[in-house]
Amino acid sequence: MSNLPSHVAIIMDGNGRWAQKQGKNRTFGHEKGAETVRSITAYCSQHSEVKQLTLYAFSTENWKRPKLEIEFLMKLLERYFKKELSTYLEQNIRFHPIGDLSGFSSSLQKTIISVCEATAHCTGLIQSLALNYGGRDEIVRSVQKLQHSNSTISEASISEALDCVNDVDLLIRTGGDHRISNFLLWQSAYAELFFTDTLWPEFTIDELEKIIAKFKKVERRFGGVN
Ligand code: IPE
Ligand code: IPE
Ligand code: MG
């Protein structure tokens, strides 16, 4: 029996370096990175073993970036959602954002929520974009929700109150660094980690297929013995 990549999560890193490598502004890399999001999402929506694809798009720490880069990213997100709604519907993809959306402008929040509502009936791939997302922030908000409703604190109740309720099977980071950068800390407890030097704008379906093939052969023990 091989492992199923039911929940694939990706830290899409390397946009800025990709652009700078060719003497362009970092924003050019983000623009190109959005195209990779499209192609990888389309691939996963056709790959029936992948039920959920969670992509790290903007972290709670990314507010430290230059104002102009942040402004560009916000506009890119707004444009992306407006343009992609028809694709989500055509491909039967349900969009589910994770992260603290209250950090965004009300117009961007409305756009994000409208895509979420418009695709709520879709039964294919769940595409989650992590937006103003931090794993620690998510855990804190989850515990606060439980406190407010006087619920008991347990692994199961915390898991259920998180923005992302499903454990990660396969976690990939592009861009050459070997770190988690505050992504899906709770859900990745037993994820298989794959790191590649490929910069996100250059990441291909072919490379994803190779990673999935390796993932399938890993012996996952979850603390037990096989
Ligand atoms: C990832 O690429 C995208 C975001 C964090 C929004 P980077 O912008 O971090 O690109 P590098 O890592 O600087 O090359
Ligand atoms: C992680 O990339 C966040 C996203 C991909 C959105 P960063 O570029 O922000 O991470 P660090 O700063 O290298 O850890
Ligand atoms: Mg980076």
Short mmCIF file of C-alpha atoms and ligand atoms in Angstrom, two decimals:
data_model
loop_
_atom_site.label_atom_id
_atom_site.label_comp_id
_atom_site.label_asym_id
_atom_site.label_seq_id
_atom_site.Cartn_x
_atom_site.Cartn_y
_atom_site.Cartn_z
CA MET A 1 0.00 0.00 0.00
CA SER A 2 1.43 3.37 -0.96
CA ASN A 3 0.75 6.66 0.83
CA LEU A 4 -2.00 8.88 -0.49
CA PRO A 5 -1.14 12.58 -0.92
CA SER A 6 -4.62 13.58 0.27
CA HIS A 7 -3.49 16.89 1.70
CA VAL A 8 -0.59 18.60 -0.07
CA ALA A 9 0.71 21.86 1.39
CA ILE A 10 3.25 24.10 -0.31
CA ILE A 11 5.44 26.94 0.97
CA MET A 12 5.73 28.84 -2.31
CA ASP A 13 9.09 30.51 -1.80
CA GLY A 14 11.56 32.14 -4.18
CA ASN A 15 9.49 34.62 -6.20
CA GLY A 16 11.69 37.60 -5.36
CA ARG A 17 14.97 35.81 -6.05
CA TRP A 18 13.63 34.48 -9.34
CA ALA A 19 12.85 38.02 -10.51
CA GLN A 20 16.10 39.49 -9.23
CA LYS A 21 18.09 36.78 -11.00
CA GLN A 22 16.99 38.34 -14.26
CA GLY A 23 17.41 41.93 -13.19
CA LYS A 24 13.69 42.52 -12.61
CA ASN A 25 11.75 43.90 -9.66
CA ARG A 26 10.62 41.37 -7.00
CA THR A 27 7.00 42.05 -7.95
CA PHE A 28 7.60 40.47 -11.35
CA GLY A 29 8.32 37.24 -9.48
CA HIS A 30 5.03 37.42 -7.61
CA GLU A 31 3.19 37.91 -10.89
CA LYS A 32 4.90 34.85 -12.36
CA GLY A 33 4.33 32.93 -9.10
CA ALA A 34 0.57 33.41 -9.52
CA GLU A 35 0.81 31.54 -12.83
CA THR A 36 2.46 28.61 -11.05
CA VAL A 37 -0.42 28.65 -8.53
CA ARG A 38 -2.82 28.28 -11.46
CA SER A 39 -1.02 25.37 -13.09
CA ILE A 40 -0.33 23.44 -9.86
CA THR A 41 -3.94 23.93 -8.72
CA ALA A 42 -5.28 22.72 -12.07
CA TYR A 43 -3.02 19.65 -11.89
CA CYS A 44 -4.14 18.80 -8.35
CA SER A 45 -7.80 19.25 -9.24
CA GLN A 46 -7.36 16.59 -11.94
CA HIS A 47 -5.31 14.31 -9.70
CA SER A 48 -8.07 12.57 -7.76
CA GLU A 49 -5.76 11.40 -4.95
CA VAL A 50 -5.18 15.02 -3.89
CA LYS A 51 -8.25 16.18 -1.98
CA GLN A 52 -6.82 19.38 -0.56
CA LEU A 53 -4.06 21.76 -1.66
CA THR A 54 -2.98 24.40 0.83
CA LEU A 55 -0.71 27.15 -0.47
CA TYR A 56 1.17 29.66 1.67
CA ALA A 57 0.54 33.01 0.00
CA PHE A 58 1.07 35.63 2.73
CA SER A 59 2.32 35.08 6.27
CA THR A 60 1.65 37.03 9.45
CA GLU A 61 5.34 37.98 9.24
CA ASN A 62 5.21 39.21 5.63
CA TRP A 63 3.88 42.61 6.85
CA LYS A 64 7.56 43.36 7.61
CA ARG A 65 8.21 43.75 3.87
CA PRO A 66 8.54 47.10 2.07
CA LYS A 67 5.22 48.94 1.77
CA LEU A 68 5.29 48.92 -2.02
CA GLU A 69 5.77 45.15 -2.18
CA ILE A 70 2.87 44.61 0.23
CA GLU A 71 0.64 46.95 -1.79
CA PHE A 72 1.53 45.06 -4.93
CA LEU A 73 0.73 41.71 -3.32
CA MET A 74 -2.67 42.96 -2.12
CA LYS A 75 -3.56 44.17 -5.62
CA LEU A 76 -2.33 40.92 -7.11
CA LEU A 77 -4.56 38.93 -4.74
CA GLU A 78 -7.58 41.08 -5.61
CA ARG A 79 -6.91 40.61 -9.35
CA TYR A 80 -6.22 36.90 -8.93
CA PHE A 81 -9.54 36.18 -7.20
CA LYS A 82 -11.60 38.24 -9.64
CA LYS A 83 -10.02 36.51 -12.60
CA GLU A 84 -9.93 32.98 -11.18
CA LEU A 85 -13.52 32.64 -9.97
CA SER A 86 -14.63 31.21 -13.32
CA THR A 87 -11.73 28.71 -13.24
CA TYR A 88 -12.66 27.54 -9.74
CA LEU A 89 -16.22 26.93 -10.92
CA GLU A 90 -15.20 25.24 -14.19
CA GLN A 91 -12.85 22.90 -12.30
CA ASN A 92 -15.31 22.29 -9.44
CA ILE A 93 -12.75 23.64 -6.92
CA ARG A 94 -13.87 24.80 -3.48
CA PHE A 95 -11.89 27.75 -2.26
CA HIS A 96 -11.25 27.90 1.49
CA PRO A 97 -9.01 30.67 2.86
CA ILE A 98 -7.08 30.17 6.10
CA GLY A 99 -5.51 32.91 8.21
CA ASP A 100 -6.72 36.09 9.87
CA LEU A 101 -8.57 37.89 7.08
CA SER A 102 -9.34 40.83 9.38
CA GLY A 103 -5.82 42.10 8.66
CA PHE A 104 -6.80 42.91 5.06
CA SER A 105 -8.69 45.87 3.59
CA SER A 106 -12.47 45.48 3.65
CA SER A 107 -12.57 45.35 -0.14
CA LEU A 108 -10.07 42.45 -0.30
CA GLN A 109 -11.92 40.69 2.54
CA LYS A 110 -15.18 40.98 0.57
CA THR A 111 -13.56 39.59 -2.56
CA ILE A 112 -12.08 36.63 -0.66
CA ILE A 113 -15.37 35.84 1.06
CA SER A 114 -17.31 36.14 -2.19
CA VAL A 115 -15.09 33.51 -3.87
CA CYS A 116 -15.51 31.31 -0.82
CA GLU A 117 -19.30 31.59 -0.97
CA ALA A 118 -19.51 31.22 -4.74
CA THR A 119 -17.54 27.95 -4.64
CA ALA A 120 -19.09 26.52 -1.45
CA HIS A 121 -21.10 23.98 -3.47
CA CYS A 122 -18.06 22.65 -5.38
CA THR A 123 -17.22 19.04 -4.61
CA GLY A 124 -13.77 18.65 -6.18
CA LEU A 125 -10.39 19.80 -4.88
CA ILE A 126 -10.33 22.09 -1.84
CA GLN A 127 -7.84 24.85 -2.55
CA SER A 128 -6.82 26.69 0.59
CA LEU A 129 -4.78 29.84 0.35
CA ALA A 130 -3.02 30.84 3.55
CA LEU A 131 -3.57 34.60 3.78
CA ASN A 132 -2.24 36.62 6.69
CA TYR A 133 -1.58 33.16 8.06
CA GLY A 134 0.69 32.13 10.91
CA GLY A 135 0.61 28.69 12.53
CA ARG A 136 1.03 30.18 16.00
CA ASP A 137 -1.65 32.78 15.41
CA GLU A 138 -4.01 30.07 14.17
CA ILE A 139 -3.47 27.96 17.32
CA VAL A 140 -4.01 30.98 19.58
CA ARG A 141 -7.23 31.92 17.76
CA SER A 142 -8.42 28.33 17.98
CA VAL A 143 -7.87 28.17 21.74
CA GLN A 144 -9.56 31.56 22.18
CA LYS A 145 -12.64 30.30 20.29
CA LEU A 146 -12.81 27.31 22.66
CA GLN A 147 -12.44 29.56 25.70
CA HIS A 148 -15.26 31.81 24.53
CA SER A 149 -17.60 28.86 24.13
CA ASN A 150 -16.44 27.29 27.41
CA SER A 151 -15.38 24.14 25.56
CA THR A 152 -12.89 21.66 26.90
CA ILE A 153 -9.33 21.97 25.61
CA SER A 154 -8.17 18.77 23.97
CA GLU A 155 -6.21 17.80 20.87
CA ALA A 156 -9.46 17.03 19.10
CA SER A 157 -11.19 20.28 20.05
CA ILE A 158 -8.17 22.43 19.15
CA SER A 159 -7.85 20.63 15.78
CA GLU A 160 -11.51 21.21 15.01
CA ALA A 161 -11.34 24.90 15.86
CA LEU A 162 -8.33 25.57 13.62
CA ASP A 163 -8.81 27.35 10.27
CA CYS A 164 -7.44 24.22 8.60
CA VAL A 165 -8.88 21.07 10.15
CA ASN A 166 -7.05 18.45 8.09
CA ASP A 167 -3.59 17.08 8.84
CA VAL A 168 -0.98 17.57 6.12
CA ASP A 169 0.37 14.48 4.37
CA LEU A 170 2.96 16.06 2.11
CA LEU A 171 4.61 19.42 2.78
CA ILE A 172 6.80 20.94 0.06
CA ARG A 173 8.96 24.06 0.28
CA THR A 174 10.44 25.56 -2.87
CA GLY A 175 13.24 28.14 -2.91
CA GLY A 176 16.06 26.21 -1.23
CA ASP A 177 15.52 26.99 2.46
CA HIS A 178 14.86 24.21 4.94
CA ARG A 179 12.42 25.78 7.34
CA ILE A 180 8.70 25.88 8.08
CA SER A 181 8.35 29.67 8.54
CA ASN A 182 5.28 29.35 10.79
CA PHE A 183 3.21 27.32 8.30
CA LEU A 184 0.65 24.69 9.45
CA LEU A 185 2.62 23.91 12.62
CA TRP A 186 -0.11 21.82 14.22
CA GLN A 187 -1.30 20.06 11.07
CA SER A 188 2.22 19.10 9.94
CA ALA A 189 3.02 17.08 13.06
CA TYR A 190 3.44 13.95 10.92
CA ALA A 191 3.75 15.45 7.44
CA GLU A 192 6.44 14.20 5.10
CA LEU A 193 8.73 17.14 4.29
CA PHE A 194 10.21 17.76 0.86
CA PHE A 195 12.52 20.68 0.07
CA THR A 196 13.57 21.72 -3.41
CA ASP A 197 15.98 24.41 -4.64
CA THR A 198 13.60 25.24 -7.49
CA LEU A 199 12.26 28.78 -7.14
CA TRP A 200 8.45 28.88 -7.06
CA PRO A 201 7.97 30.56 -10.49
CA GLU A 202 9.96 27.69 -12.02
CA PHE A 203 8.24 24.87 -10.12
CA THR A 204 6.55 22.48 -12.55
CA ILE A 205 3.90 19.76 -12.59
CA ASP A 206 6.66 17.37 -13.59
CA GLU A 207 8.61 18.13 -10.39
CA LEU A 208 5.45 17.81 -8.28
CA GLU A 209 4.77 14.41 -9.84
CA LYS A 210 8.30 13.28 -8.98
CA ILE A 211 7.89 14.44 -5.37
CA ILE A 212 4.53 12.65 -5.09
CA ALA A 213 6.13 9.47 -6.47
CA LYS A 214 8.85 9.65 -3.76
CA PHE A 215 6.30 10.47 -1.07
CA LYS A 216 4.30 7.36 -1.97
CA LYS A 217 7.29 5.16 -1.18
CA VAL A 218 8.06 6.63 2.26
CA GLU A 219 7.36 4.41 5.23
CA ARG A 220 5.08 6.47 7.49
CA ARG A 221 5.08 5.07 11.00
CA PHE A 222 3.30 7.76 13.07
CA GLY A 223 5.30 6.67 16.09
CA GLY A 224 4.47 3.02 15.69
CA VAL A 225 6.45 0.16 14.18
CA ASN A 226 5.82 -1.47 10.81
C1 IPE B 1 7.36 33.90 -1.65
O1 IPE B 1 8.42 34.42 -2.36
C2 IPE B 1 6.10 34.75 -1.78
C3 IPE B 1 5.71 35.49 -0.59
C4 IPE B 1 6.26 35.38 0.59
C5 IPE B 1 4.61 36.43 -0.74
P1 IPE B 1 9.38 35.51 -1.72
O2 IPE B 1 8.82 36.87 -1.98
O3 IPE B 1 9.63 35.21 -0.29
O4 IPE B 1 10.68 35.32 -2.58
P2 IPE B 1 12.17 35.24 -2.02
O5 IPE B 1 12.20 34.16 -1.00
O6 IPE B 1 12.49 36.58 -1.45
O7 IPE B 1 12.98 34.91 -3.23
C1 IPE B 2 7.25 31.97 3.64
O1 IPE B 2 8.19 32.61 2.86
C2 IPE B 2 5.92 32.64 3.47
C3 IPE B 2 5.27 32.45 2.18
C4 IPE B 2 5.69 31.66 1.22
C5 IPE B 2 4.05 33.18 2.01
P1 IPE B 2 9.11 33.78 3.47
O2 IPE B 2 10.00 34.22 2.37
O3 IPE B 2 8.26 34.82 4.09
O4 IPE B 2 9.88 33.01 4.62
P2 IPE B 2 11.29 33.31 5.31
O5 IPE B 2 11.28 34.77 5.69
O6 IPE B 2 12.34 33.01 4.29
O7 IPE B 2 11.34 32.38 6.46
MG MG B 3 11.01 34.09 0.69
#
